[in-house]
mmCIF file of C-alpha atoms in Angstrom:
data_model
loop_
_atom_site.group_PDB
_atom_site.id
_atom_site.type_symbol
_atom_site.label_atom_id
_atom_site.label_comp_id
_atom_site.label_asym_id
_atom_site.label_seq_id
_atom_site.Cartn_x
_atom_site.Cartn_y
_atom_site.Cartn_z
ATOM 1 C CA MET A 1 -0.957 10.633 10.761
ATOM 2 C CA SER A 2 -1.335 7.822 13.272
ATOM 3 C CA MET A 3 -3.817 5.006 12.781
ATOM 4 C CA LEU A 4 -5.913 6.281 15.707
ATOM 5 C CA GLN A 5 -6.171 9.727 14.083
ATOM 6 C CA ASP A 6 -6.998 8.070 10.732
ATOM 7 C CA PHE A 7 -9.716 6.043 12.463
ATOM 8 C CA LYS A 8 -11.171 9.182 14.078
ATOM 9 C CA ALA A 9 -11.179 11.014 10.730
ATOM 10 C CA PHE A 10 -12.830 7.973 9.093
ATOM 11 C CA ALA A 11 -15.497 7.736 11.791
ATOM 12 C CA MET A 12 -16.305 11.455 11.644
ATOM 13 C CA LYS A 13 -16.634 11.946 7.886
ATOM 14 C CA GLY A 14 -19.852 11.028 6.114
ATOM 15 C CA ASN A 15 -18.444 9.401 3.008
ATOM 16 C CA VAL A 16 -21.068 7.309 1.229
ATOM 17 C CA VAL A 17 -18.539 4.791 -0.106
ATOM 18 C CA ASP A 18 -17.162 4.226 3.389
ATOM 19 C CA LEU A 19 -20.703 3.758 4.676
ATOM 20 C CA ALA A 20 -21.501 1.214 1.947
ATOM 21 C CA VAL A 21 -18.330 -0.725 2.737
ATOM 22 C CA ALA A 22 -19.213 -0.664 6.428
ATOM 23 C CA VAL A 23 -22.704 -2.034 5.776
ATOM 24 C CA VAL A 24 -21.489 -4.844 3.525
ATOM 25 C CA ILE A 25 -18.596 -5.932 5.719
ATOM 26 C CA GLY A 26 -20.580 -5.460 8.907
ATOM 27 C CA GLY A 27 -23.388 -7.635 7.589
ATOM 28 C CA ALA A 28 -21.034 -10.294 6.270
ATOM 29 C CA PHE A 29 -18.920 -10.593 9.396
ATOM 30 C CA GLY A 30 -21.486 -9.669 12.053
ATOM 31 C CA LYS A 31 -22.316 -13.237 13.052
ATOM 32 C CA ILE A 32 -18.698 -14.335 13.026
ATOM 33 C CA VAL A 33 -17.679 -11.404 15.209
ATOM 34 C CA ALA A 34 -20.625 -11.982 17.543
ATOM 35 C CA SER A 35 -19.536 -15.587 17.988
ATOM 36 C CA LEU A 36 -15.905 -14.570 18.467
ATOM 37 C CA VAL A 37 -16.870 -12.067 21.141
ATOM 38 C CA GLY A 38 -19.555 -14.161 22.852
ATOM 39 C CA ASP A 39 -17.804 -17.532 22.695
ATOM 40 C CA VAL A 40 -14.092 -16.654 22.863
ATOM 41 C CA ILE A 41 -13.252 -13.124 24.000
ATOM 42 C CA MET A 42 -15.844 -12.464 26.704
ATOM 43 C CA PRO A 43 -15.369 -15.834 28.468
ATOM 44 C CA LEU A 44 -11.610 -15.129 28.585
ATOM 45 C CA VAL A 45 -12.206 -11.590 29.862
ATOM 46 C CA GLY A 46 -14.680 -12.976 32.404
ATOM 47 C CA MET A 47 -12.114 -15.534 33.538
ATOM 48 C CA LEU A 48 -9.501 -12.794 33.962
ATOM 49 C CA LEU A 49 -12.000 -10.783 36.018
ATOM 50 C CA GLY A 50 -12.647 -13.647 38.439
ATOM 51 C CA GLY A 51 -15.117 -15.842 36.585
ATOM 52 C CA VAL A 52 -17.637 -13.176 35.547
ATOM 53 C CA ASN A 53 -20.204 -14.401 33.009
ATOM 54 C CA PHE A 54 -20.993 -11.327 30.910
ATOM 55 C CA ALA A 55 -23.950 -12.948 29.150
ATOM 56 C CA GLY A 56 -25.628 -13.444 32.503
ATOM 57 C CA LEU A 57 -25.004 -9.969 33.928
ATOM 58 C CA ALA A 58 -28.359 -8.351 34.558
ATOM 59 C CA VAL A 59 -30.190 -6.103 36.971
ATOM 60 C CA LYS A 60 -33.836 -6.517 37.935
ATOM 61 C CA LEU A 61 -35.709 -3.225 38.200
ATOM 62 C CA GLY A 62 -39.255 -3.967 39.234
ATOM 63 C CA SER A 63 -40.708 -6.233 36.577
ATOM 64 C CA ALA A 64 -38.028 -5.270 34.023
ATOM 65 C CA THR A 65 -34.681 -7.022 33.651
ATOM 66 C CA VAL A 66 -31.781 -5.007 32.228
ATOM 67 C CA HIS A 67 -29.216 -7.312 30.588
ATOM 68 C CA TYR A 68 -26.204 -4.989 30.633
ATOM 69 C CA GLY A 69 -23.791 -7.874 30.051
ATOM 70 C CA LYS A 70 -25.288 -8.453 26.596
ATOM 71 C CA PHE A 71 -24.944 -4.714 25.946
ATOM 72 C CA ILE A 72 -21.229 -4.902 26.833
ATOM 73 C CA GLN A 73 -20.838 -7.806 24.382
ATOM 74 C CA SER A 74 -22.623 -5.807 21.665
ATOM 75 C CA CYS A 75 -20.265 -2.862 22.261
ATOM 76 C CA VAL A 76 -17.243 -5.147 21.879
ATOM 77 C CA ASP A 77 -18.833 -6.580 18.693
ATOM 78 C CA PHE A 78 -19.224 -3.063 17.307
ATOM 79 C CA LEU A 79 -15.634 -2.082 18.099
ATOM 80 C CA ILE A 80 -14.239 -5.181 16.371
ATOM 81 C CA ILE A 81 -16.424 -4.671 13.274
ATOM 82 C CA ALA A 82 -15.593 -0.946 13.118
ATOM 83 C CA TRP A 83 -11.872 -1.714 13.391
ATOM 84 C CA ALA A 84 -12.098 -4.346 10.641
ATOM 85 C CA ILE A 85 -13.907 -1.894 8.342
ATOM 86 C CA PHE A 86 -11.350 0.802 9.109
ATOM 87 C CA VAL A 87 -8.454 -1.514 8.265
ATOM 88 C CA ALA A 88 -10.164 -2.604 5.026
ATOM 89 C CA VAL A 89 -10.785 0.990 3.932
ATOM 90 C CA GLN A 90 -7.196 1.946 4.809
ATOM 91 C CA LEU A 91 -5.957 -0.928 2.640
ATOM 92 C CA ILE A 92 -8.216 0.103 -0.247
ATOM 93 C CA ASN A 93 -7.077 3.725 0.037
ATOM 94 C CA ARG A 94 -3.423 2.669 -0.050
ATOM 95 C CA LEU A 95 -4.058 0.572 -3.151
ATOM 96 C CA ARG A 96 -5.853 3.486 -4.847
ATOM 97 C CA ARG A 97 -3.035 5.965 -4.275
ATOM 98 C CA GLU A 98 -1.075 6.548 -7.425
ATOM 99 C CA ALA A 99 2.688 6.360 -7.504
ATOM 100 C CA PRO A 100 4.308 9.771 -7.501
ATOM 101 C CA ALA A 101 4.661 11.143 -11.022
ATOM 102 C CA ALA A 102 8.125 11.448 -12.527
ATOM 103 C CA PRO A 103 9.449 14.982 -12.373
ATOM 104 C CA ALA A 104 8.527 16.970 -15.456
ATOM 105 C CA ALA A 105 11.269 17.882 -17.910
ATOM 106 C CA PRO A 106 12.375 21.495 -17.584
ATOM 107 C CA PRO A 107 10.709 23.762 -20.125
ATOM 108 C CA ALA A 108 12.631 24.545 -23.299
ATOM 109 C CA PRO A 109 14.393 27.895 -23.249
ATOM 110 C CA PRO A 110 12.826 30.683 -25.294
ATOM 111 C CA ARG A 111 13.807 30.900 -28.976
ATOM 112 C CA GLN A 112 15.700 34.154 -28.427
ATOM 113 C CA GLU A 113 17.909 32.514 -25.838
ATOM 114 C CA VAL A 114 18.655 29.585 -28.153
ATOM 115 C CA LEU A 115 19.646 31.995 -30.970
ATOM 116 C CA LEU A 116 21.880 33.981 -28.625
ATOM 117 C CA GLU A 117 23.620 30.777 -27.507
ATOM 118 C CA GLU A 118 24.222 29.824 -31.165
ATOM 119 C CA ILE A 119 25.692 33.274 -31.909
ATOM 120 C CA ARG A 120 27.923 32.983 -28.826
ATOM 121 C CA ASP A 121 29.152 29.546 -29.918
ATOM 122 C CA LEU A 122 29.892 30.831 -33.462
ATOM 123 C CA LEU A 123 31.840 33.783 -32.082
ATOM 124 C CA LYS A 124 33.871 31.483 -29.823
ATOM 125 C CA ALA A 125 34.717 29.265 -32.786
ATOM 126 C CA ARG A 126 36.307 32.215 -34.676
#
């Protein structure tokens, strides 16, 4: 399965352990990711798009101001945090997987078969 399919399966299942990991990692790295996005990634993206300042993107609707640039930054924050959680859970799942068991020894033949083989060997020896 590809990593994108694994990520989709992870995002769609309601596993409590995965949710707990997401909350802990998201809380721990939230500020770092917000700074990375707001101070590093978005200024570079803005520069590539002709000097757009995403933090300042807003629309005034009557007396309300809609800061959609901050929303875009929050979406990028979420995607980075979700990807980091996904990678961490994938790593944990790989570490949890047990090595394949050694093949089991074939079962012993029935007693009758063993006795018949002994009789055959005795008859051959004569």
